[in-house]
PDB file of C-alpha atoms in Angstrom:
ATOM      1  CA  UNK A 130     -91.306 178.157 166.439  1.00  0.00           C
ATOM      2  CA  UNK A 131     -94.888 177.303 166.945  1.00  0.00           C
ATOM      3  CA  UNK A 132     -95.924 176.860 170.605  1.00  0.00           C
ATOM      4  CA  UNK A 133     -95.673 173.712 172.236  1.00  0.00           C
ATOM      5  CA  UNK A 134     -99.491 172.389 172.703  1.00  0.00           C
ATOM      6  CA  UNK A 135    -100.821 171.051 175.819  1.00  0.00           C
ATOM      7  CA  UNK A 136    -101.129 167.625 174.221  1.00  0.00           C
ATOM      8  CA  UNK A 137     -97.267 167.710 173.535  1.00  0.00           C
ATOM      9  CA  UNK A 138     -96.635 168.975 176.926  1.00  0.00           C
ATOM     10  CA  UNK A 139     -98.453 165.974 178.527  1.00  0.00           C
ATOM     11  CA  UNK A 140     -96.481 163.647 176.497  1.00  0.00           C
ATOM     12  CA  UNK A 141     -93.175 165.515 177.198  1.00  0.00           C
ATOM     13  CA  UNK A 142     -94.034 165.442 180.932  1.00  0.00           C
ATOM     14  CA  UNK A 143     -94.680 161.700 181.090  1.00  0.00           C
ATOM     15  CA  UNK A 144     -91.395 161.006 178.936  1.00  0.00           C
ATOM     16  CA  UNK A 145     -89.646 163.423 181.604  1.00  0.00           C
ATOM     17  CA  UNK A 146     -91.349 161.701 184.782  1.00  0.00           C
ATOM     18  CA  UNK A 147     -90.577 158.354 183.601  1.00  0.00           C
ATOM     19  CA  UNK A 148     -86.688 158.894 182.477  1.00  0.00           C
ATOM     20  CA  UNK A 149     -85.288 161.649 184.542  1.00  0.00           C
ATOM     21  CA  UNK A 150     -84.043 159.427 187.435  1.00  0.00           C
ATOM     22  CA  UNK A 151     -83.779 156.265 185.446  1.00  0.00           C
ATOM     23  CA  UNK A 152     -80.337 155.752 184.020  1.00  0.00           C
ATOM     24  CA  UNK A 153     -81.517 155.965 180.318  1.00  0.00           C
ATOM     25  CA  UNK A 154     -81.330 159.726 179.701  1.00  0.00           C
ATOM     26  CA  UNK A 155     -84.339 161.939 180.055  1.00  0.00           C
ATOM     27  CA  UNK A 156     -82.725 164.521 177.756  1.00  0.00           C
ATOM     28  CA  UNK A 157     -82.182 162.041 174.942  1.00  0.00           C
ATOM     29  CA  UNK A 158     -85.657 160.643 175.299  1.00  0.00           C
ATOM     30  CA  UNK A 159     -87.154 164.043 175.218  1.00  0.00           C
ATOM     31  CA  UNK A 160     -85.098 165.218 172.164  1.00  0.00           C
ATOM     32  CA  UNK A 161     -86.400 161.768 170.369  1.00  0.00           C
ATOM     33  CA  UNK A 162     -89.846 162.505 171.446  1.00  0.00           C
ATOM     34  CA  UNK A 163     -89.645 166.107 170.310  1.00  0.00           C
ATOM     35  CA  UNK A 164     -88.132 164.706 166.849  1.00  0.00           C
ATOM     36  CA  UNK A 165     -90.927 162.234 166.461  1.00  0.00           C
ATOM     37  CA  UNK A 166     -93.470 165.155 166.997  1.00  0.00           C
ATOM     38  CA  UNK A 167     -91.748 167.500 164.642  1.00  0.00           C
ATOM     39  CA  UNK A 168     -90.644 169.600 167.344  1.00  0.00           C
ATOM     40  CA  UNK A 169     -87.136 171.347 166.700  1.00  0.00           C
ATOM     41  CA  UNK A 170     -84.903 169.890 169.345  1.00  0.00           C
ATOM     42  CA  UNK A 171     -82.321 172.815 169.096  1.00  0.00           C
ATOM     43  CA  UNK A 172     -84.698 175.418 169.566  1.00  0.00           C
ATOM     44  CA  UNK A 173     -83.786 177.871 172.188  1.00  0.00           C
ATOM     45  CA  UNK A 174     -87.492 177.872 173.534  1.00  0.00           C
ATOM     46  CA  UNK A 175     -87.857 173.874 173.375  1.00  0.00           C
ATOM     47  CA  UNK A 176     -84.252 173.505 175.130  1.00  0.00           C
ATOM     48  CA  UNK A 177     -85.736 175.813 177.852  1.00  0.00           C
ATOM     49  CA  UNK A 178     -89.030 173.914 177.945  1.00  0.00           C
ATOM     50  CA  UNK A 179     -87.331 170.630 178.824  1.00  0.00           C
ATOM     51  CA  UNK A 180     -85.090 172.216 181.541  1.00  0.00           C
ATOM     52  CA  UNK A 181     -87.956 173.691 183.166  1.00  0.00           C
ATOM     53  CA  UNK A 182     -90.472 170.511 183.370  1.00  0.00           C
ATOM     54  CA  UNK A 183     -87.348 168.900 185.180  1.00  0.00           C
ATOM     55  CA  UNK A 184     -88.640 171.025 188.053  1.00  0.00           C
ATOM     56  CA  UNK A 185     -91.491 168.853 188.218  1.00  0.00           C
ATOM     57  CA  UNK A 186     -89.515 165.745 188.556  1.00  0.00           C
ATOM     58  CA  UNK A 187     -87.079 167.490 191.358  1.00  0.00           C
ATOM     59  CA  UNK A 188     -90.401 168.264 193.232  1.00  0.00           C
ATOM     60  CA  UNK A 189     -91.237 164.777 193.456  1.00  0.00           C
ATOM     61  CA  UNK A 190     -87.724 164.135 194.878  1.00  0.00           C
ATOM     62  CA  UNK A 191     -88.187 166.783 197.471  1.00  0.00           C
ATOM     63  CA  UNK A 192     -91.687 165.087 198.449  1.00  0.00           C
ATOM     64  CA  UNK A 193     -90.274 161.409 198.343  1.00  0.00           C
ATOM     65  CA  UNK A 194     -87.354 162.411 200.468  1.00  0.00           C
ATOM     66  CA  UNK A 195     -88.778 165.014 202.442  1.00  0.00           C
ATOM     67  CA  UNK A 196     -87.948 163.302 205.948  1.00  0.00           C
ATOM     68  CA  UNK A 197     -84.120 162.816 204.793  1.00  0.00           C
ATOM     69  CA  UNK A 198     -83.999 166.397 203.604  1.00  0.00           C
ATOM     70  CA  UNK A 199     -85.628 167.873 206.574  1.00  0.00           C
ATOM     71  CA  UNK A 200     -82.712 165.891 208.558  1.00  0.00           C
ATOM     72  CA  UNK A 201     -80.050 167.272 206.320  1.00  0.00           C
ATOM     73  CA  UNK A 202     -81.184 170.790 206.583  1.00  0.00           C
ATOM     74  CA  UNK A 203     -81.894 170.624 210.258  1.00  0.00           C
ATOM     75  CA  UNK A 204     -78.054 169.209 210.651  1.00  0.00           C
ATOM     76  CA  UNK A 205     -76.676 171.909 208.526  1.00  0.00           C
ATOM     77  CA  UNK A 206     -78.776 174.842 210.375  1.00  0.00           C
ATOM     78  CA  UNK A 207     -77.499 173.311 213.605  1.00  0.00           C
ATOM     79  CA  UNK A 208     -74.184 173.070 212.539  1.00  0.00           C
ATOM     80  CA  UNK A 209     -73.976 176.881 211.156  1.00  0.00           C
ATOM     81  CA  UNK A 210     -75.156 178.034 214.701  1.00  0.00           C
ATOM     82  CA  UNK A 211     -73.148 175.456 216.909  1.00  0.00           C
ATOM     83  CA  UNK A 212     -69.613 174.498 216.088  1.00  0.00           C
ATOM     84  CA  UNK A 213     -69.699 171.551 218.170  1.00  0.00           C
ATOM     85  CA  UNK A 214     -72.494 170.097 215.632  1.00  0.00           C
ATOM     86  CA  UNK A 215     -70.223 170.127 212.761  1.00  0.00           C
ATOM     87  CA  UNK A 216     -69.040 166.687 212.877  1.00  0.00           C
ATOM     88  CA  UNK A 217     -72.383 165.290 212.309  1.00  0.00           C
ATOM     89  CA  UNK A 218     -72.512 163.412 208.831  1.00  0.00           C
ATOM     90  CA  UNK A 219     -75.693 164.982 207.642  1.00  0.00           C
ATOM     91  CA  UNK A 220     -74.199 168.626 208.163  1.00  0.00           C
ATOM     92  CA  UNK A 221     -71.231 167.573 205.997  1.00  0.00           C
ATOM     93  CA  UNK A 222     -73.127 165.829 203.636  1.00  0.00           C
ATOM     94  CA  UNK A 223     -75.300 168.985 203.059  1.00  0.00           C
ATOM     95  CA  UNK A 224     -72.163 171.047 202.345  1.00  0.00           C
ATOM     96  CA  UNK A 225     -70.908 168.473 200.109  1.00  0.00           C
ATOM     97  CA  UNK A 226     -73.869 168.521 197.891  1.00  0.00           C
ATOM     98  CA  UNK A 227     -73.462 172.310 197.584  1.00  0.00           C
ATOM     99  CA  UNK A 228     -69.819 171.919 196.801  1.00  0.00           C
ATOM    100  CA  UNK A 229     -70.339 169.129 194.324  1.00  0.00           C
ATOM    101  CA  UNK A 230     -72.899 171.623 192.246  1.00  0.00           C
ATOM    102  CA  UNK A 231     -70.401 174.171 191.737  1.00  0.00           C
ATOM    103  CA  UNK A 232     -68.595 172.118 188.825  1.00  0.00           C
ATOM    104  CA  UNK A 233     -71.841 171.733 186.574  1.00  0.00           C
ATOM    105  CA  UNK A 234     -72.981 175.340 187.249  1.00  0.00           C
ATOM    106  CA  UNK A 235     -69.532 176.638 185.888  1.00  0.00           C
ATOM    107  CA  UNK A 236     -69.581 174.414 182.845  1.00  0.00           C
ATOM    108  CA  UNK A 237     -73.178 174.989 182.324  1.00  0.00           C
ATOM    109  CA  UNK A 238     -72.945 178.671 181.929  1.00  0.00           C
ATOM    110  CA  UNK A 239     -69.648 178.608 180.054  1.00  0.00           C
ATOM    111  CA  UNK A 240     -70.768 176.141 177.537  1.00  0.00           C
ATOM    112  CA  UNK A 241     -74.421 177.396 177.032  1.00  0.00           C
ATOM    113  CA  UNK A 242     -74.204 178.013 173.533  1.00  0.00           C
ATOM    114  CA  UNK A 243     -72.741 174.617 172.790  1.00  0.00           C
ATOM    115  CA  UNK A 244     -75.308 172.974 174.710  1.00  0.00           C
ATOM    116  CA  UNK A 245     -78.170 174.577 173.194  1.00  0.00           C
ATOM    117  CA  UNK A 246     -76.531 174.442 169.775  1.00  0.00           C
ATOM    118  CA  UNK A 247     -74.374 171.648 168.325  1.00  0.00           C
ATOM    119  CA  UNK A 248     -74.599 169.282 171.049  1.00  0.00           C
ATOM    120  CA  UNK A 249     -78.449 169.248 170.899  1.00  0.00           C
ATOM    121  CA  UNK A 250     -78.235 166.989 167.930  1.00  0.00           C
ATOM    122  CA  UNK A 251     -79.868 163.640 167.778  1.00  0.00           C
ATOM    123  CA  UNK A 252     -76.535 162.032 166.373  1.00  0.00           C
ATOM    124  CA  UNK A 253     -74.957 163.143 169.690  1.00  0.00           C
ATOM    125  CA  UNK A 254     -77.871 161.333 171.620  1.00  0.00           C
ATOM    126  CA  UNK A 255     -77.452 158.241 169.792  1.00  0.00           C
ATOM    127  CA  UNK A 256     -73.645 158.072 170.348  1.00  0.00           C
ATOM    128  CA  UNK A 257     -74.016 158.975 173.991  1.00  0.00           C
ATOM    129  CA  UNK A 258     -76.625 156.344 174.730  1.00  0.00           C
ATOM    130  CA  UNK A 259     -74.367 153.535 173.460  1.00  0.00           C
ATOM    131  CA  UNK A 260     -71.025 155.050 175.061  1.00  0.00           C
ATOM    132  CA  UNK A 261     -72.742 155.573 178.211  1.00  0.00           C
ATOM    133  CA  UNK A 262     -74.137 152.176 178.291  1.00  0.00           C
ATOM    134  CA  UNK A 263     -70.517 150.815 177.929  1.00  0.00           C
ATOM    135  CA  UNK A 264     -69.516 153.084 181.015  1.00  0.00           C
ATOM    136  CA  UNK A 265     -72.484 151.905 183.156  1.00  0.00           C
ATOM    137  CA  UNK A 266     -71.452 148.053 182.250  1.00  0.00           C
ATOM    138  CA  UNK A 267     -68.157 148.414 183.245  1.00  0.00           C
ATOM    139  CA  UNK A 268     -69.041 150.613 186.554  1.00  0.00           C
ATOM    140  CA  UNK A 269     -71.584 147.732 187.709  1.00  0.00           C
ATOM    141  CA  UNK A 270     -68.933 144.885 187.079  1.00  0.00           C
ATOM    142  CA  UNK A 271     -65.815 147.143 188.712  1.00  0.00           C
ATOM    143  CA  UNK A 272     -67.988 148.134 191.676  1.00  0.00           C
ATOM    144  CA  UNK A 273     -67.688 146.265 194.906  1.00  0.00           C
ATOM    145  CA  UNK A 274     -70.803 147.588 196.311  1.00  0.00           C
ATOM    146  CA  UNK A 275     -69.329 147.282 200.020  1.00  0.00           C
ATOM    147  CA  UNK A 276     -69.995 151.118 201.057  1.00  0.00           C
ATOM    148  CA  UNK A 277     -73.336 152.490 202.191  1.00  0.00           C
ATOM    149  CA  UNK A 278     -74.618 156.085 202.219  1.00  0.00           C
ATOM    150  CA  UNK A 279     -73.165 156.811 205.926  1.00  0.00           C
ATOM    151  CA  UNK A 280     -69.682 156.126 204.167  1.00  0.00           C
ATOM    152  CA  UNK A 281     -69.647 158.732 201.608  1.00  0.00           C
ATOM    153  CA  UNK A 282     -67.213 161.292 201.732  1.00  0.00           C
ATOM    154  CA  UNK A 283     -66.460 164.847 200.271  1.00  0.00           C
ATOM    155  CA  UNK A 284     -64.232 163.281 197.575  1.00  0.00           C
ATOM    156  CA  UNK A 285     -67.225 160.919 196.520  1.00  0.00           C
ATOM    157  CA  UNK A 286     -69.703 163.785 196.214  1.00  0.00           C
ATOM    158  CA  UNK A 287     -67.190 165.885 194.245  1.00  0.00           C
ATOM    159  CA  UNK A 288     -66.442 163.098 191.743  1.00  0.00           C
ATOM    160  CA  UNK A 289     -70.301 161.985 191.374  1.00  0.00           C
ATOM    161  CA  UNK A 290     -71.467 165.677 191.212  1.00  0.00           C
ATOM    162  CA  UNK A 291     -68.684 166.505 188.650  1.00  0.00           C
ATOM    163  CA  UNK A 292     -69.758 163.638 186.453  1.00  0.00           C
ATOM    164  CA  UNK A 293     -72.957 165.183 185.973  1.00  0.00           C
ATOM    165  CA  UNK A 294     -70.889 167.490 183.345  1.00  0.00           C
ATOM    166  CA  UNK A 295     -70.986 164.357 180.942  1.00  0.00           C
ATOM    167  CA  UNK A 296     -74.729 164.479 180.696  1.00  0.00           C
ATOM    168  CA  UNK A 297     -74.708 168.249 180.288  1.00  0.00           C
ATOM    169  CA  UNK A 298     -72.434 168.253 177.374  1.00  0.00           C
ATOM    170  CA  UNK A 299     -73.584 164.882 175.683  1.00  0.00           C
ATOM    171  CA  UNK A 300     -77.322 164.510 176.073  1.00  0.00           C
ATOM    172  CA  UNK A 301     -78.064 160.809 175.991  1.00  0.00           C
ATOM    173  CA  UNK A 302     -75.241 160.000 178.544  1.00  0.00           C
ATOM    174  CA  UNK A 303     -77.766 160.312 181.306  1.00  0.00           C
ATOM    175  CA  UNK A 304     -77.210 162.397 184.406  1.00  0.00           C
ATOM    176  CA  UNK A 305     -78.518 159.443 186.403  1.00  0.00           C
ATOM    177  CA  UNK A 306     -76.415 157.041 184.732  1.00  0.00           C
ATOM    178  CA  UNK A 307     -73.156 159.180 184.770  1.00  0.00           C
ATOM    179  CA  UNK A 308     -73.576 159.767 188.718  1.00  0.00           C
ATOM    180  CA  UNK A 309     -74.684 156.185 189.504  1.00  0.00           C
ATOM    181  CA  UNK A 310     -71.841 154.655 187.508  1.00  0.00           C
ATOM    182  CA  UNK A 311     -69.339 157.119 189.159  1.00  0.00           C
ATOM    183  CA  UNK A 312     -70.771 155.942 192.562  1.00  0.00           C
ATOM    184  CA  UNK A 313     -70.367 152.313 191.754  1.00  0.00           C
ATOM    185  CA  UNK A 314     -66.954 153.035 190.696  1.00  0.00           C
ATOM    186  CA  UNK A 315     -66.270 154.343 193.879  1.00  0.00           C
ATOM    187  CA  UNK A 316     -67.492 151.023 195.571  1.00  0.00           C
ATOM    188  CA  UNK A 317     -70.977 152.478 196.809  1.00  0.00           C
ATOM    189  CA  UNK A 318     -73.670 149.905 196.867  1.00  0.00           C
ATOM    190  CA  UNK A 319     -76.420 150.596 194.089  1.00  0.00           C
ATOM    191  CA  UNK A 320     -78.920 151.929 196.554  1.00  0.00           C
ATOM    192  CA  UNK A 321     -76.347 154.373 198.017  1.00  0.00           C
ATOM    193  CA  UNK A 322     -75.098 155.547 194.746  1.00  0.00           C
ATOM    194  CA  UNK A 323     -78.833 156.096 193.498  1.00  0.00           C
ATOM    195  CA  UNK A 324     -79.751 157.969 196.480  1.00  0.00           C
ATOM    196  CA  UNK A 325     -76.620 160.023 196.117  1.00  0.00           C
ATOM    197  CA  UNK A 326     -77.608 160.835 192.641  1.00  0.00           C
ATOM    198  CA  UNK A 327     -80.927 161.664 193.598  1.00  0.00           C
ATOM    199  CA  UNK A 328     -79.671 164.414 196.269  1.00  0.00           C
ATOM    200  CA  UNK A 329     -77.236 165.983 193.801  1.00  0.00           C
ATOM    201  CA  UNK A 330     -79.807 166.295 191.227  1.00  0.00           C
ATOM    202  CA  UNK A 331     -81.941 168.635 193.258  1.00  0.00           C
ATOM    203  CA  UNK A 332     -79.775 171.812 193.091  1.00  0.00           C
ATOM    204  CA  UNK A 333     -78.469 171.391 189.670  1.00  0.00           C
ATOM    205  CA  UNK A 334     -81.714 170.669 188.141  1.00  0.00           C
ATOM    206  CA  UNK A 335     -83.616 173.139 189.956  1.00  0.00           C
ATOM    207  CA  UNK A 336     -81.307 175.722 188.999  1.00  0.00           C
ATOM    208  CA  UNK A 337     -81.120 174.896 185.353  1.00  0.00           C
ATOM    209  CA  UNK A 338     -85.154 174.929 185.536  1.00  0.00           C
ATOM    210  CA  UNK A 339     -85.188 178.161 186.802  1.00  0.00           C
ATOM    211  CA  UNK A 340     -82.544 179.831 184.928  1.00  0.00           C
ATOM    212  CA  UNK A 341     -84.175 178.493 181.579  1.00  0.00           C
ATOM    213  CA  UNK A 342     -88.016 179.671 182.569  1.00  0.00           C
ATOM    214  CA  UNK A 343     -87.459 183.112 181.079  1.00  0.00           C
ATOM    215  CA  UNK A 344     -86.224 181.376 177.579  1.00  0.00           C
ATOM    216  CA  UNK A 345     -89.189 179.201 177.671  1.00  0.00           C
ATOM    217  CA  UNK A 346     -91.719 181.645 177.806  1.00  0.00           C
ATOM    218  CA  UNK A 347     -90.066 183.983 175.726  1.00  0.00           C
ATOM    219  CA  UNK A 348     -89.212 181.396 173.256  1.00  0.00           C
ATOM    220  CA  UNK A 349     -92.917 180.727 172.388  1.00  0.00           C
ATOM    221  CA  UNK A 350     -93.840 178.334 174.725  1.00  0.00           C
ATOM    222  CA  UNK A 351     -97.048 179.435 176.638  1.00  0.00           C
ATOM    223  CA  UNK A 352     -97.399 179.394 180.512  1.00  0.00           C
ATOM    224  CA  UNK A 353    -100.272 176.630 180.372  1.00  0.00           C
ATOM    225  CA  UNK A 354     -98.202 174.080 178.550  1.00  0.00           C
ATOM    226  CA  UNK A 355     -95.298 174.565 180.895  1.00  0.00           C
ATOM    227  CA  UNK A 356     -97.532 174.328 183.994  1.00  0.00           C
ATOM    228  CA  UNK A 357     -98.996 171.029 182.489  1.00  0.00           C
ATOM    229  CA  UNK A 358     -95.702 169.517 181.358  1.00  0.00           C
ATOM    230  CA  UNK A 359     -94.211 170.168 185.018  1.00  0.00           C
ATOM    231  CA  UNK A 360     -97.269 168.987 186.986  1.00  0.00           C
ATOM    232  CA  UNK A 361     -97.531 165.577 184.655  1.00  0.00           C
ATOM    233  CA  UNK A 362     -93.756 165.119 185.279  1.00  0.00           C
ATOM    234  CA  UNK A 363     -93.987 165.500 188.927  1.00  0.00           C
ATOM    235  CA  UNK A 364     -96.766 162.713 189.216  1.00  0.00           C
ATOM    236  CA  UNK A 365     -95.010 160.427 187.144  1.00  0.00           C
ATOM    237  CA  UNK A 366     -91.502 160.973 188.471  1.00  0.00           C
ATOM    238  CA  UNK A 367     -92.626 160.309 192.018  1.00  0.00           C
ATOM    239  CA  UNK A 368     -94.032 156.588 191.048  1.00  0.00           C
ATOM    240  CA  UNK A 369     -90.986 156.166 188.860  1.00  0.00           C
ATOM    241  CA  UNK A 370     -88.455 157.111 191.915  1.00  0.00           C
ATOM    242  CA  UNK A 371     -90.320 154.564 194.042  1.00  0.00           C
ATOM    243  CA  UNK A 372     -89.914 151.680 191.619  1.00  0.00           C
ATOM    244  CA  UNK A 373     -86.215 152.553 190.773  1.00  0.00           C
ATOM    245  CA  UNK A 374     -85.048 152.432 194.836  1.00  0.00           C
ATOM    246  CA  UNK A 375     -87.032 148.816 194.786  1.00  0.00           C
ATOM    247  CA  UNK A 376     -85.340 147.719 191.462  1.00  0.00           C
ATOM    248  CA  UNK A 377     -81.610 148.505 192.353  1.00  0.00           C
ATOM    249  CA  UNK A 378     -82.017 146.887 195.684  1.00  0.00           C
ATOM    250  CA  UNK A 379     -82.254 143.455 194.073  1.00  0.00           C
ATOM    251  CA  UNK A 380     -80.915 143.753 190.580  1.00  0.00           C
ATOM    252  CA  UNK A 381     -78.016 145.070 188.546  1.00  0.00           C
ATOM    253  CA  UNK A 382     -78.066 147.797 185.948  1.00  0.00           C
ATOM    254  CA  UNK A 383     -77.674 145.450 182.862  1.00  0.00           C
ATOM    255  CA  UNK A 384     -81.447 145.807 181.880  1.00  0.00           C
ATOM    256  CA  UNK A 385     -80.905 149.547 181.489  1.00  0.00           C
ATOM    257  CA  UNK A 386     -77.647 149.015 179.523  1.00  0.00           C
ATOM    258  CA  UNK A 387     -79.429 146.559 177.041  1.00  0.00           C
ATOM    259  CA  UNK A 388     -82.187 149.040 176.491  1.00  0.00           C
ATOM    260  CA  UNK A 389     -79.992 152.033 176.054  1.00  0.00           C
ATOM    261  CA  UNK A 390     -78.046 150.235 173.103  1.00  0.00           C
ATOM    262  CA  UNK A 391     -81.017 149.018 171.589  1.00  0.00           C
ATOM    263  CA  UNK A 392     -82.669 152.920 171.817  1.00  0.00           C
ATOM    264  CA  UNK A 393     -79.288 154.245 170.557  1.00  0.00           C
ATOM    265  CA  UNK A 394     -79.148 151.658 167.405  1.00  0.00           C
ATOM    266  CA  UNK A 395     -82.689 152.406 166.572  1.00  0.00           C
ATOM    267  CA  UNK A 396     -82.025 156.113 166.746  1.00  0.00           C
ATOM    268  CA  UNK A 397     -78.880 155.765 164.480  1.00  0.00           C
ATOM    269  CA  UNK A 398     -80.920 153.889 162.092  1.00  0.00           C
ATOM    270  CA  UNK A 399     -83.736 156.355 162.072  1.00  0.00           C
ATOM    271  CA  UNK A 400     -81.582 159.189 161.691  1.00  0.00           C
ATOM    272  CA  UNK A 401     -79.704 157.423 158.857  1.00  0.00           C
ATOM    273  CA  UNK A 402     -82.978 156.682 157.014  1.00  0.00           C
ATOM    274  CA  UNK A 403     -84.103 160.278 157.028  1.00  0.00           C
ATOM    275  CA  UNK A 404     -86.916 159.397 159.354  1.00  0.00           C
ATOM    276  CA  UNK A 405     -85.974 161.748 162.162  1.00  0.00           C
ATOM    277  CA  UNK A 406     -84.218 165.306 161.604  1.00  0.00           C
ATOM    278  CA  UNK A 407     -81.082 165.513 163.768  1.00  0.00           C
TER     279      UNK A 407
END
């Protein structure tokens, strides 16, 4: 493949930053954007590039939630050193995030060939956008929104963390959409479900980005476009996080559901008409 240019890296960084934490599928939008720019969506180097620039978005989470993360890590270290500190919810929550990351790591390694091959198709993206919309709408209707972040349990973390597998296998489903929907089904309120989604994304997305770094560079993507895409995604993602937390505090997910359906139907139409190559 020809290397991704700096201009293309900027565009992809913006798309990644805007969509990574909104429940509309960053992977799906990246693949659509790559298709529109005639970048092969199933190329190994391209798949790796999209994983690497996600690290910029994760860095935005680390900066935005810095005080929370320091609190969690401090409680975790104290709990490791002192048994009497292990009843602290922050100590247990940190372990839950670690445990909840294990399922997606196992599936990601086991299904890597499928994820980078047949499942990278834009047909899969289009179908997943629409199916995921139905799941999100149902979850928002079913959830009673009565539990806050302090009410989360190991069961919540494991179920929400495991739901990330849906987005891993079916690009377009949305990692944020899957995790937030699962949180809502478990009766977490929208803000708690959204924050839990952010925290669970830190280890999984960081690990994926670092793991794919060698394939991105080795696959023909230069270091400069990688760096540019990552920095752009960081800046845009930070603004996106701030906006989303304010939005979910007062609104349902219906706007995202409608948007996803429109994009999914439009993508099916473009693929069917031959405008885009799957």
